[in-house]
């Protein structure tokens, strides 16, 4: 690991009337500010992602297939949506959600989700899919939502050939809506040995597509980067054009990577024929010449890292600009200060350790440095608003 030293809408946090608490970060030489944590939504089951619209409405989606909002007036309700073809199994289901950059005008929302196939073996399942010809796959879909936030209407399919494993293991799938209107999509390798390095498969990649699903400039075959295991976090470093991803490691080495167009991040679990060999390094420059090193890795054991955002605002003090990574296994937030060029990390700190259980999605919120955070405990899960506490 590299170490020098050991889009959102705006809405006042006061809208959320549920109980807020202030927590103190784990002690360290350069402490984080105290955090104010407010419950936005509760009573959920594995909310995979959460976004905030320009009018302040917060939207989340449960992996098993349900959209839920909290509107600006504080009312909570389910959105009607056609999810009859959702493939929800294991780690796959209704996953990443992103608002189109022009959402205020277009009312467009994107999702990345499992899709059931017809079972005939002639559908759009991507290279690397398993399941005995079921044609199950993962797709990026577009929707529109009405101004009253009552229903989502499916309007198109941007990508329909991301592979999925039988049982849903390593399904990704995170969407980053870039300010230029394009989309970045992080995918999983389906626990298949050849997929991460296979340019004919969209698994184990970060994709870069236009809003119509075509390949964005500089991303042949829609592939921006390859050699990944299971990409579940994507974010832009504030004040730069740098895009980072966080992915889940094996029994060790969850990674934070700075993405370079065409970069290969070195995961190649095919050392043994036809066997998914998780004993290989997450980044293997010996078997993948030119593999790019991670900015940070967890070492052993892995902490399970599904979410990424950046601390962005003066309330974060000396931690302004730090990467924020969620952990399921260690039940915490990890803050990483980065070097000026973003290629190394220089300090780290933990927060919310053991307070809310397993943590998943992170999404920036408003202009005061806050972010949304979802829990991943399986019952009575929450969408939380985390803000640096005022002095």
Coordinates of N, CA, C and O in Angstrom, one line a residue, residues 12-116:
X12 N -31.5 21.9 4.1 CA -31.0 22.0 5.5 C -31.2 20.7 6.3 O -32.3 20.1 6.1
X13 N -30.2 20.4 7.1 CA -30.3 19.2 7.9 C -31.5 19.3 8.9 O -32.0 18.3 9.3
X14 N -31.9 20.5 9.2 CA -33.0 20.6 10.1 C -34.3 20.1 9.6 O -35.3 19.9 10.4
X15 N -34.4 19.8 8.3 CA -35.6 19.2 7.8 C -35.8 17.8 8.4 O -37.0 17.4 8.6
X16 N -34.8 17.1 8.7 CA -34.9 15.8 9.2 C -35.1 15.8 10.7 O -34.2 16.2 11.5
X17 N -36.3 15.5 11.1 CA -36.7 15.7 12.5 C -36.5 14.6 13.4 O -36.8 14.6 14.6
X18 N -35.9 13.5 12.9 CA -35.6 12.3 13.8 C -34.4 12.6 14.6 O -33.7 13.6 14.4
X19 N -34.2 11.8 15.6 CA -33.2 12.1 16.6 C -31.8 12.1 16.0 O -31.4 11.3 15.2
X20 N -31.0 13.2 16.3 CA -29.7 13.3 15.9 C -28.7 13.2 17.0 O -29.1 13.5 18.2
X21 N -27.5 12.6 16.8 CA -26.6 12.5 17.8 C -25.2 13.0 17.4 O -24.9 13.0 16.2
X22 N -24.4 13.3 18.3 CA -23.0 13.7 18.0 C -22.0 12.7 18.5 O -22.2 12.3 19.7
X23 N -21.1 12.3 17.7 CA -20.1 11.3 18.1 C -18.8 11.8 18.0 O -18.5 12.8 17.2
X24 N -17.9 11.3 18.8 CA -16.5 11.7 18.8 C -15.7 10.7 18.0 O -15.8 9.5 18.2
X25 N -14.8 11.1 17.1 CA -14.0 10.2 16.3 C -13.0 9.5 17.1 O -12.6 10.0 18.2
X26 N -12.5 8.4 16.7 CA -11.4 7.7 17.4 C -10.2 8.6 17.5 O -9.8 9.3 16.6
X27 N -9.6 8.5 18.7 CA -8.5 9.4 19.0 C -7.3 9.2 18.1 O -7.0 8.1 17.8
X28 N -6.7 10.3 17.6 CA -5.5 10.2 16.8 C -4.8 11.6 16.9 O -5.3 12.5 17.5
X29 N -3.6 11.6 16.4 CA -2.8 12.8 16.5 C -3.5 14.1 15.9 O -3.4 15.2 16.5
X30 N -4.1 13.9 14.8 CA -4.8 15.0 14.1 C -6.3 14.6 14.0 O -6.7 14.0 13.1
X31 N -7.0 14.9 15.1 CA -8.4 14.3 15.2 C -9.3 14.9 14.2 O -9.3 16.0 13.7
X32 N -10.3 14.0 13.8 CA -11.4 14.4 13.0 C -12.3 15.4 13.8 O -12.3 15.3 15.0
X33 N -13.1 16.2 13.2 CA -14.1 16.9 13.9 C -15.2 15.9 14.4 O -15.3 14.8 13.9
X34 N -15.9 16.3 15.5 CA -17.0 15.5 15.9 C -18.0 15.5 14.8 O -18.1 16.4 14.0
X35 N -18.8 14.4 14.8 CA -19.8 14.2 13.7 C -21.2 14.3 14.3 O -21.5 13.7 15.3
X36 N -22.1 15.0 13.6 CA -23.5 14.9 13.9 C -24.2 14.0 12.9 O -24.0 14.1 11.7
X37 N -24.9 13.0 13.5 CA -25.5 12.0 12.6 C -27.0 12.0 12.9 O -27.5 11.9 14.0
X38 N -27.8 12.2 11.8 CA -29.2 12.3 11.8 C -29.8 11.2 11.0 O -29.4 10.9 9.9
X39 N -30.9 10.6 11.5 CA -31.6 9.5 10.7 C -32.5 10.2 9.8 O -33.4 10.9 10.1
X40 N -32.4 9.8 8.5 CA -33.2 10.4 7.4 C -34.3 9.4 7.1 O -35.5 9.7 6.9
X41 N -34.0 8.1 7.0 CA -35.0 7.0 6.7 C -34.6 5.8 7.6 O -33.4 5.6 7.8
X42 N -35.6 5.1 8.1 CA -35.3 3.9 8.8 C -36.3 2.8 8.5 O -37.1 3.0 7.6
X43 N -36.2 1.6 9.1 CA -37.1 0.5 8.8 C -36.8 -0.1 7.4 O -37.8 -0.7 6.9
X44 N -35.6 0.0 6.9 CA -35.3 -0.5 5.6 C -34.6 -1.8 5.7 O -34.1 -2.2 6.8
X45 N -34.4 -2.5 4.6 CA -33.7 -3.8 4.5 C -32.6 -3.6 3.4 O -33.0 -3.6 2.2
X46 N -31.4 -3.5 3.7 CA -30.3 -3.4 2.8 C -30.4 -2.3 1.7 O -30.5 -2.6 0.5
X47 N -30.6 -1.1 2.1 CA -30.6 0.0 1.2 C -29.2 0.1 0.5 O -28.2 0.5 1.2
X48 N -29.1 -0.1 -0.8 CA -27.8 -0.2 -1.4 C -27.2 1.1 -1.7 O -26.0 1.3 -1.7
X49 N -28.1 2.1 -2.1 CA -27.6 3.4 -2.4 C -28.6 4.5 -2.0 O -29.7 4.1 -1.7
X50 N -28.2 5.7 -2.0 CA -29.1 6.8 -1.7 C -28.6 8.1 -2.4 O -27.4 8.3 -2.5
X51 N -29.5 8.8 -2.9 CA -29.2 10.1 -3.6 C -30.2 11.2 -3.1 O -31.2 10.9 -2.5
X52 N -29.8 12.4 -3.3 CA -30.6 13.6 -2.9 C -30.9 14.4 -4.2 O -30.0 14.7 -4.9
X53 N -32.1 14.7 -4.4 CA -32.5 15.5 -5.6 C -32.4 17.0 -5.3 O -32.3 17.4 -4.1
X54 N -32.4 17.9 -6.3 CA -32.3 19.3 -6.1 C -33.4 19.9 -5.1 O -33.2 20.9 -4.5
X55 N -34.6 19.3 -5.1 CA -35.6 19.8 -4.2 C -35.5 19.3 -2.8 O -36.3 19.6 -1.9
X56 N -34.5 18.4 -2.5 CA -34.2 17.9 -1.2 C -34.8 16.5 -0.9 O -34.6 16.0 0.1
X57 N -35.5 16.0 -1.9 CA -36.0 14.6 -1.7 C -34.9 13.6 -1.7 O -34.0 13.7 -2.5
X58 N -34.9 12.7 -0.7 CA -33.9 11.6 -0.6 C -34.5 10.4 -1.1 O -35.6 9.9 -0.7
X59 N -33.8 9.7 -2.1 CA -34.3 8.5 -2.7 C -33.3 7.4 -2.3 O -32.1 7.5 -2.5
X60 N -33.8 6.2 -1.9 CA -33.0 5.0 -1.7 C -33.7 3.8 -2.4 O -34.8 3.9 -2.7
X61 N -32.9 2.8 -2.5 CA -33.4 1.5 -3.1 C -33.0 0.3 -2.3 O -31.8 0.2 -2.0
X62 N -33.9 -0.6 -1.9 CA -33.5 -1.8 -1.2 C -33.0 -2.8 -2.3 O -33.6 -2.9 -3.3
X63 N -32.0 -3.6 -1.9 CA -31.5 -4.5 -2.9 C -32.5 -5.5 -3.4 O -32.5 -6.0 -4.5
X64 N -33.4 -5.9 -2.5 CA -34.4 -6.9 -2.9 C -35.5 -6.3 -3.9 O -36.2 -7.1 -4.5
X65 N -35.5 -5.0 -4.1 CA -36.4 -4.4 -5.1 C -37.5 -3.5 -4.5 O -38.7 -3.9 -4.6
X66 N -37.1 -2.4 -4.0 CA -38.1 -1.4 -3.5 C -37.4 0.0 -3.5 O -36.3 0.1 -3.0
X67 N -38.1 1.0 -4.1 CA -37.7 2.4 -4.0 C -38.5 3.1 -2.9 O -39.7 3.0 -2.8
X68 N -37.7 3.8 -2.1 CA -38.4 4.6 -1.0 C -37.8 6.0 -1.0 O -36.6 6.2 -1.2
X69 N -38.7 7.0 -0.7 CA -38.2 8.3 -0.6 C -38.6 9.0 0.8 O -39.5 8.5 1.5
X70 N -37.9 10.0 1.1 CA -38.3 11.0 2.1 C -38.4 12.3 1.4 O -37.4 12.8 0.9
X71 N -39.6 12.9 1.4 CA -39.7 14.2 0.7 C -39.3 15.4 1.5 O -39.0 15.2 2.7
X72 N -39.3 16.5 1.0 CA -38.8 17.7 1.7 C -39.7 18.1 2.9 O -39.2 18.7 3.8
X73 N -40.9 17.6 2.9 CA -41.8 17.8 4.0 C -41.6 16.8 5.1 O -42.3 16.9 6.2
X74 N -40.7 15.8 4.9 CA -40.5 14.8 5.9 C -41.3 13.5 5.8 O -41.2 12.6 6.6
X75 N -42.2 13.5 4.8 CA -43.1 12.3 4.6 C -42.3 11.2 3.9 O -41.5 11.4 3.0
X76 N -42.5 10.0 4.3 CA -41.8 8.8 3.8 C -42.8 7.9 3.0 O -43.9 7.7 3.5
X77 N -42.4 7.5 1.8 CA -43.3 6.6 1.1 C -42.5 5.8 0.0 O -41.4 6.2 -0.4
X78 N -43.2 4.7 -0.4 CA -42.6 3.9 -1.5 C -43.0 4.4 -2.8 O -44.1 4.9 -3.0
X79 N -42.1 4.4 -3.8 CA -42.4 4.8 -5.2 C -42.8 3.6 -6.0 O -42.2 2.5 -5.9
X80 N -43.8 3.7 -6.7 CA -44.2 2.7 -7.7 C -43.2 2.6 -8.8 O -42.7 3.6 -9.3
X81 N -42.8 1.4 -9.1 CA -41.9 1.1 -10.2 C -42.0 -0.3 -10.7 O -42.3 -1.2 -9.9
X82 N -41.8 -0.5 -12.0 CA -41.9 -1.9 -12.5 C -40.5 -2.6 -12.3 O -39.6 -2.3 -13.1
X83 N -40.5 -3.5 -11.3 CA -39.3 -4.2 -11.1 C -39.6 -5.7 -11.2 O -38.9 -6.6 -10.6
X84 N -40.5 -6.1 -12.1 CA -40.9 -7.5 -12.2 C -39.8 -8.3 -12.7 O -39.8 -9.6 -12.5
X85 N -38.9 -7.8 -13.5 CA -37.8 -8.6 -14.0 C -36.5 -8.5 -13.2 O -35.4 -8.9 -13.7
X86 N -36.6 -7.9 -12.0 CA -35.4 -7.8 -11.2 C -34.8 -9.2 -10.8 O -35.5 -10.1 -10.4
X87 N -33.5 -9.3 -11.0 CA -32.8 -10.5 -10.6 C -32.1 -10.1 -9.3 O -31.2 -9.4 -9.2
X88 N -32.7 -10.6 -8.2 CA -32.1 -10.3 -6.8 C -31.7 -11.6 -6.2 O -32.6 -12.4 -5.8
X89 N -30.4 -11.8 -6.1 CA -29.9 -13.1 -5.5 C -28.5 -12.8 -5.0 O -27.7 -12.1 -5.6
X90 N -28.2 -13.2 -3.8 CA -26.9 -13.0 -3.2 C -26.6 -11.5 -3.1 O -27.3 -10.7 -2.5
X91 N -25.5 -11.2 -3.7 CA -25.0 -9.8 -3.7 C -25.6 -8.9 -4.8 O -25.3 -7.7 -4.9
X92 N -26.4 -9.5 -5.6 CA -27.0 -8.7 -6.8 C -28.4 -8.4 -6.5 O -29.2 -9.2 -5.9
X93 N -28.9 -7.3 -7.1 CA -30.3 -6.9 -7.0 C -30.4 -5.5 -7.5 O -29.8 -5.1 -8.5
X94 N -31.2 -4.7 -6.8 CA -31.3 -3.3 -7.1 C -30.1 -2.6 -6.4 O -30.0 -2.6 -5.2
X95 N -29.1 -2.1 -7.2 CA -27.9 -1.6 -6.6 C -27.7 -0.1 -6.8 O -28.4 0.7 -6.2
X96 N -26.8 0.3 -7.6 CA -26.4 1.7 -7.7 C -27.6 2.5 -8.3 O -28.3 2.1 -9.2
X97 N -27.7 3.8 -7.8 CA -28.6 4.8 -8.2 C -27.9 6.1 -8.4 O -27.0 6.4 -7.6
X98 N -28.2 6.8 -9.5 CA -27.6 8.1 -9.8 C -28.6 9.0 -10.4 O -29.4 8.5 -11.3
X99 N -28.6 10.3 -10.1 CA -29.4 11.2 -10.8 C -28.6 11.7 -12.0 O -27.4 12.0 -11.9
X100 N -29.3 11.9 -13.1 CA -28.7 12.5 -14.3 C -28.2 13.9 -14.0 O -28.8 14.6 -13.1
X101 N -27.2 14.3 -14.6 CA -26.6 15.6 -14.3 C -27.7 16.7 -14.6 O -27.7 17.7 -13.9
X102 N -28.5 16.5 -15.6 CA -29.6 17.5 -15.9 C -30.9 17.1 -15.2 O -32.0 17.4 -15.8
X103 N -30.9 16.4 -14.1 CA -32.1 15.9 -13.5 C -33.2 17.0 -13.3 O -34.4 16.7 -13.5
X104 N -32.8 18.2 -12.9 CA -33.8 19.2 -12.7 C -34.7 19.5 -13.9 O -35.8 19.8 -13.7
X105 N -34.1 19.3 -15.1 CA -34.9 19.4 -16.3 C -35.5 18.1 -16.8 O -36.6 18.0 -17.2
X106 N -34.7 17.0 -16.7 CA -35.1 15.8 -17.4 C -35.8 14.8 -16.5 O -36.5 13.9 -16.9
X107 N -35.6 15.0 -15.1 CA -36.2 14.1 -14.1 C -35.7 12.6 -14.3 O -36.4 11.7 -14.0
X108 N -34.5 12.5 -14.9 CA -34.0 11.2 -15.2 C -33.1 10.6 -14.1 O -32.3 11.3 -13.5
X109 N -33.3 9.3 -13.8 CA -32.6 8.6 -12.8 C -32.0 7.3 -13.4 O -32.7 6.7 -14.3
X110 N -30.8 6.9 -13.1 CA -30.2 5.7 -13.6 C -30.1 4.7 -12.4 O -29.8 5.1 -11.3
X111 N -30.3 3.4 -12.8 CA -30.0 2.4 -11.8 C -29.2 1.3 -12.5 O -29.2 1.1 -13.7
X112 N -28.4 0.6 -11.6 CA -27.7 -0.6 -12.1 C -28.3 -1.8 -11.3 O -28.3 -1.7 -10.0
X113 N -28.8 -2.8 -12.0 CA -29.6 -3.8 -11.3 C -29.5 -5.1 -12.0 O -29.2 -5.2 -13.2
X114 N -29.7 -6.2 -11.3 CA -29.8 -7.5 -11.9 C -31.1 -7.6 -12.7 O -32.2 -7.1 -12.3
X115 N -31.0 -8.3 -13.8 CA -32.2 -8.5 -14.7 C -32.4 -10.0 -15.0 O -31.4 -10.7 -15.4
X116 N -33.6 -10.5 -14.8 CA -33.8 -11.9 -15.1 C -33.8 -12.2 -16.6 O -34.4 -11.4 -17.4

